[in-house]
CSV table of C-alpha atoms in Angstrom, one decimal:
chain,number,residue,atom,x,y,z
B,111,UNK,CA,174.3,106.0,313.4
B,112,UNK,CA,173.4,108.4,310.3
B,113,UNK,CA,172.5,111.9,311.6
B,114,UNK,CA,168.8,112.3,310.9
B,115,UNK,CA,168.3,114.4,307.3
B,116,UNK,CA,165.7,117.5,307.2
B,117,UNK,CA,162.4,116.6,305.7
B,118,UNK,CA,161.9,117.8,302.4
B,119,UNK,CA,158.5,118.8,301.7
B,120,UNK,CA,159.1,118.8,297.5
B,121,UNK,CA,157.1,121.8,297.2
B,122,UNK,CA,158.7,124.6,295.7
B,123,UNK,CA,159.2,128.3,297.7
B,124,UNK,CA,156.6,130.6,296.9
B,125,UNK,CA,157.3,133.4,295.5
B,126,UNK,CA,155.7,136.7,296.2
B,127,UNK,CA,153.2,137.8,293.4
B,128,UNK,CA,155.4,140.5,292.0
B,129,UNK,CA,158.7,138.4,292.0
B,130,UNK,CA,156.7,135.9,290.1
B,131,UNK,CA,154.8,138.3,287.3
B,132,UNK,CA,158.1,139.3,286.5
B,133,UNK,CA,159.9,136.0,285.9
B,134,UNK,CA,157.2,135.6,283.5
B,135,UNK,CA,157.3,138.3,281.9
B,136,UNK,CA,161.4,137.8,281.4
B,137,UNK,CA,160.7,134.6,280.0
B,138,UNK,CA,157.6,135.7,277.7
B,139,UNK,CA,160.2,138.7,276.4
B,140,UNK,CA,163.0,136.1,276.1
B,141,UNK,CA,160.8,134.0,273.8
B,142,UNK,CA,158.6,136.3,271.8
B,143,UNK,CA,161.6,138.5,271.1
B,144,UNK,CA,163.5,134.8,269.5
B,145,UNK,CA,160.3,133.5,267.8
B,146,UNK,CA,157.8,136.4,267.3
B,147,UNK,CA,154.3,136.7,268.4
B,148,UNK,CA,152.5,134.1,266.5
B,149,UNK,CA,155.7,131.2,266.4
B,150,UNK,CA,155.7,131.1,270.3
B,151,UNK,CA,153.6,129.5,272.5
B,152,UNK,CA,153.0,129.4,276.1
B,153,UNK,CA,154.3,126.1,276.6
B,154,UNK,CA,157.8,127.8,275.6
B,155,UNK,CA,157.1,130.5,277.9
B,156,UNK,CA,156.0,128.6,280.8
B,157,UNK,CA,158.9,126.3,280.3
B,158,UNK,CA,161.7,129.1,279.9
B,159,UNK,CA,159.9,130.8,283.0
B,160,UNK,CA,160.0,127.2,285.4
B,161,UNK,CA,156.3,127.4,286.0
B,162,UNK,CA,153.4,125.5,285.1
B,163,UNK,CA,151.5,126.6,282.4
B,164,UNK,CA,147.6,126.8,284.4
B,165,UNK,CA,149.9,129.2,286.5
B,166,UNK,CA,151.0,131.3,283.6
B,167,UNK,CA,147.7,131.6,282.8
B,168,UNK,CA,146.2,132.5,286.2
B,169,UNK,CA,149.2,135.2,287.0
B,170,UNK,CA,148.9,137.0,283.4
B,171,UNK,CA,146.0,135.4,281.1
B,172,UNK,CA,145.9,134.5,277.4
B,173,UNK,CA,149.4,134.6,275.0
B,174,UNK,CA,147.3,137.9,273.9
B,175,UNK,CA,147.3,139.6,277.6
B,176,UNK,CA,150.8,138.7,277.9
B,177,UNK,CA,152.2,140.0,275.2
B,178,UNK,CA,150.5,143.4,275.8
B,179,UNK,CA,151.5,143.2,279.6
B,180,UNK,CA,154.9,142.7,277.9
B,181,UNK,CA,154.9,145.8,275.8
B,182,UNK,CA,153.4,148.0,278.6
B,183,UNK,CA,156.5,147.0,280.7
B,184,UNK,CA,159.2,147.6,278.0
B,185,UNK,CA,157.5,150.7,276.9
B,186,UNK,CA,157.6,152.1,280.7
B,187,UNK,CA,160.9,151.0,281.4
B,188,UNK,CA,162.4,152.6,278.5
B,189,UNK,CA,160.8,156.0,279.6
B,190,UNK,CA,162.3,155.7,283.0
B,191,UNK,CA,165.5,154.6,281.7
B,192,UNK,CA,165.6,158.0,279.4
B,193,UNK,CA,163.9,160.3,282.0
B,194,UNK,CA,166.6,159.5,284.4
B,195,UNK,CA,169.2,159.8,282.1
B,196,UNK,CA,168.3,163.3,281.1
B,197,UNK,CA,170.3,166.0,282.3
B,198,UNK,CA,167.3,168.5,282.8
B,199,UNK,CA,169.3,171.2,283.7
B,200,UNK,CA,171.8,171.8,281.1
B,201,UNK,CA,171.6,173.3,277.7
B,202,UNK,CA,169.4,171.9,274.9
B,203,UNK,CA,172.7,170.5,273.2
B,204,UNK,CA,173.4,168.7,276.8
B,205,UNK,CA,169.7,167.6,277.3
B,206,UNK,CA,169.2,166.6,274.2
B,207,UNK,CA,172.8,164.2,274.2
B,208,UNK,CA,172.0,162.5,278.1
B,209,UNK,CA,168.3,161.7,276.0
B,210,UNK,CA,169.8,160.2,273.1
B,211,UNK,CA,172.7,158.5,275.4
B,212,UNK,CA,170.0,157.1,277.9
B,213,UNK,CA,167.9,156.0,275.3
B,214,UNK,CA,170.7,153.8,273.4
B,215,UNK,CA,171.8,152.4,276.2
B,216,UNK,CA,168.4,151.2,277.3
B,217,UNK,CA,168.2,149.8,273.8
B,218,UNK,CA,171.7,148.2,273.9
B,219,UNK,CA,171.1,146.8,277.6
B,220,UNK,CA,167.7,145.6,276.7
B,221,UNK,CA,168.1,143.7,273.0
B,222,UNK,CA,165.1,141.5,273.5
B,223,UNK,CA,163.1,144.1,274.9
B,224,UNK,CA,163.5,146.7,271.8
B,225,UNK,CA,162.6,143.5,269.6
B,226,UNK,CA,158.9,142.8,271.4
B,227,UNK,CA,158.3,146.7,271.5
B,228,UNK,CA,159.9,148.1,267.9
B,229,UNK,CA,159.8,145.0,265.6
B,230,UNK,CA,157.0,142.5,267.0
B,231,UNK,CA,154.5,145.5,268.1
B,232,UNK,CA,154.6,147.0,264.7
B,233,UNK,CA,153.7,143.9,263.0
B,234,UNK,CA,151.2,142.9,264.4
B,235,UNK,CA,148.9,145.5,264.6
B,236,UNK,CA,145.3,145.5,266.2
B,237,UNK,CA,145.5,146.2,270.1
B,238,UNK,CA,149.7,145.5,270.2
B,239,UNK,CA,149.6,148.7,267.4
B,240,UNK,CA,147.5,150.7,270.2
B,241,UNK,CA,150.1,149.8,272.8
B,242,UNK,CA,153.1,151.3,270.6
B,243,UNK,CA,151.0,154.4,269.4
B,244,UNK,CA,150.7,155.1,273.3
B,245,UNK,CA,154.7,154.1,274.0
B,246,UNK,CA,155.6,156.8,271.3
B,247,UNK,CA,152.9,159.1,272.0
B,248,UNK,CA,154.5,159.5,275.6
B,249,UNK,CA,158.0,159.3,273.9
B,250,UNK,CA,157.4,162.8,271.9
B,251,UNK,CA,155.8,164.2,275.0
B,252,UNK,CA,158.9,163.8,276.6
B,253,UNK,CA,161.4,165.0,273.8
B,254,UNK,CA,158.8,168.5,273.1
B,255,UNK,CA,159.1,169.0,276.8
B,256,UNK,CA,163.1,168.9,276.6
B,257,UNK,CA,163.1,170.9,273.7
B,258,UNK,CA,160.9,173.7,275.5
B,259,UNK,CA,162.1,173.2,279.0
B,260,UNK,CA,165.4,175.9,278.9
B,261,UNK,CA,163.7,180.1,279.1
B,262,UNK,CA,167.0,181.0,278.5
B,263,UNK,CA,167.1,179.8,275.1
B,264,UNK,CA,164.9,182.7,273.2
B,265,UNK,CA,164.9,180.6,269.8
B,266,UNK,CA,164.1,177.1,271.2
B,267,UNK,CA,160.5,176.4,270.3
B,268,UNK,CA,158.1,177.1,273.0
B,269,UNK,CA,155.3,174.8,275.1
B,270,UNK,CA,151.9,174.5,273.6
B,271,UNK,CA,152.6,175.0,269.7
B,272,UNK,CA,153.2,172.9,267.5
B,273,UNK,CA,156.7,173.2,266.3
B,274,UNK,CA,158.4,171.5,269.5
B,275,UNK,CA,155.7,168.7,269.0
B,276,UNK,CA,156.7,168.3,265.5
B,277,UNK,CA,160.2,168.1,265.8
B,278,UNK,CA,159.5,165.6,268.6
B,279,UNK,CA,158.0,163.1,266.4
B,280,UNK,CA,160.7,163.7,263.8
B,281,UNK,CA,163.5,162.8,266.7
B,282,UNK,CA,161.4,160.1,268.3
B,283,UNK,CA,160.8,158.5,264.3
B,284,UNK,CA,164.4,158.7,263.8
B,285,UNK,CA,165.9,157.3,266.6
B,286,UNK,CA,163.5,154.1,266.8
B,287,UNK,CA,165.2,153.4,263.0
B,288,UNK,CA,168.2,154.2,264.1
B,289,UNK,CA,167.8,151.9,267.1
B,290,UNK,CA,166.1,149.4,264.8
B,291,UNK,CA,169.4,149.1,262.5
B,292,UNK,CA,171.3,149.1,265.4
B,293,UNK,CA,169.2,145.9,266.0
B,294,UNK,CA,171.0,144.3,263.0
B,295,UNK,CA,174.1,145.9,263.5
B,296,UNK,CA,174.8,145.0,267.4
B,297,UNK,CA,178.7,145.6,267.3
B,298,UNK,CA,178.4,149.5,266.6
B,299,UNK,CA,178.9,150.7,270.3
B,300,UNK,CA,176.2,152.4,271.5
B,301,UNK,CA,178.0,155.7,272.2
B,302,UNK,CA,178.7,155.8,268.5
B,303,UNK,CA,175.2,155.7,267.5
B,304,UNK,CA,174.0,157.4,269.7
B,305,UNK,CA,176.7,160.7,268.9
B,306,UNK,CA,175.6,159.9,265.0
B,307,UNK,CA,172.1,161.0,265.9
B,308,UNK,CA,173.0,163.7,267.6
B,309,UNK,CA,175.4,165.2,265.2
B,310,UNK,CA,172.4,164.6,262.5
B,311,UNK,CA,169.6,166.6,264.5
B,312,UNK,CA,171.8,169.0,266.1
B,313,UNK,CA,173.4,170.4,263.3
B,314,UNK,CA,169.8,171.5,262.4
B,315,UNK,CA,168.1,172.3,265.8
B,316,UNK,CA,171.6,174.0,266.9
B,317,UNK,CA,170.8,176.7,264.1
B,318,UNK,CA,167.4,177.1,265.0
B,319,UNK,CA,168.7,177.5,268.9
B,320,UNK,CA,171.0,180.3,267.3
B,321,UNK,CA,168.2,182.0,265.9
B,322,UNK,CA,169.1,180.5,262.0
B,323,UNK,CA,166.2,179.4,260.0
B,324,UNK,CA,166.4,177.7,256.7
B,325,UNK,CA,164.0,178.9,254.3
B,326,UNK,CA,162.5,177.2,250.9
B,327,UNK,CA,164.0,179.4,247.5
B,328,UNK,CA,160.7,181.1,247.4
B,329,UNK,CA,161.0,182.5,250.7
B,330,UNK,CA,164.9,183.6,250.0
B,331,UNK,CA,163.9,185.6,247.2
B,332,UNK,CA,161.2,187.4,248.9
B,333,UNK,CA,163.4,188.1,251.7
B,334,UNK,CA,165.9,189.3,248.8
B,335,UNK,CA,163.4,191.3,247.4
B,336,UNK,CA,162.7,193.4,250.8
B,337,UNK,CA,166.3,193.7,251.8
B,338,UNK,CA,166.3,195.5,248.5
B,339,UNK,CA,163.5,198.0,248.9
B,340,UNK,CA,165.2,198.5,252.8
B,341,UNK,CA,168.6,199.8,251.6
């Protein structure tokens, strides 16, 4: 006599809500980042995520909605990844470094993410282009407040002017090219690039720490001009 087999029910295990938005939102990553916003659909999604596609719909909405959702996600987790990473309490040389470290390794960690956030944002433009403005709007908030967060550094530009907001956007700008190459060039390690960065803005935002300023010709010969009259 066979011993009696459990009943299957052929309904699969349901997933709490959470658990489920973010198998989706793996998938939609996986397959927006291979096929870009327009050349992927959600029967590729739903089919990469092992759902149904009325469910896609009814967990995150229209291919629109989910793309956003998608670059919300990416965006956030890219700023935790960096904010962690940061060494808040070292020098601006050692903050700056655990930034640039963090923010590579999220890159190199999280290919197909970078790809939906960097590449496929930019293009497309509308709402998506909204979505990356706010990503790198919250990016140079965070590098002007390392950049201002040491008192003991009486050259490093201070909170609430413009300078450390500048020089913000100029790091932020650079690093998603670099990070963008990098994209291209995937068997540079990411310590590597990440040290070429550093060595490029350093060498310029280590003077100013130092209390060296470069100045345009025009400026040099009026300071020239003064030094003369002092002696």
């Amino acid at each position: 006599m066979h011993a009696e087999q459990p009943v299957r029910s052929g309904r699969a295990k349901r997933l709490p809500r959470a658990v489920r938005e973010r198998q989706i939102m793996d998938a939609a990553v996986d397959v927006f980042s291979r096929l870009g916003f327009h050349a992927a659909s959600m029967d590729e999604i739903s089919e990469v995520a092992g759902i149904s596609k009325p469910m896609l719909y009814a967990y995150l909405g229209s291919k629109e909605e989910l793309f956003a959702t998608c670059i919300r996600r990416e965006a956030t987790r890219m700023m935790d990844a960096i904010a962690q990473g940061v060494e808040a309490e070292e020098p601006p040389d050692v903050q700056l470094w655990s930034g640039l470290r963090a923010f590579f390794g999220f890159v190199g960690a999280n290919r197909a993410g970078w790809q939906v956030l960097h590449r496929q944002a930019s293009s497309q433009g509308g709402p998506f282009a909204a979505e990356l403005a706010d990503m790198r709007g919250r990016a140079i908030s965070l590098v002007a407040a390392l950049l201002v967060h040491s008192s003991d550094f009486a050259n490093v530009p201070r909170a609430g002017g413009k300078e450390a907001e500048s020089l913000a956007a100029a790091l932020v700008g650079a690093g998603e090219s670099l990070a963008d190459w990098w994209l291209d060039n995937p068997e540079e390690p990411a310590g590597v690039v990440a040290a070429r960065l550093m060595n490029l803005v350093w060498m310029g935002f280590g003077d100013l720490v130092a209390g060296d300023v470069w100045h345009p010709p025009s400026r040099r010969t009026e300071q020239a001009e003064q030094v003369a009259e002092d002696a």
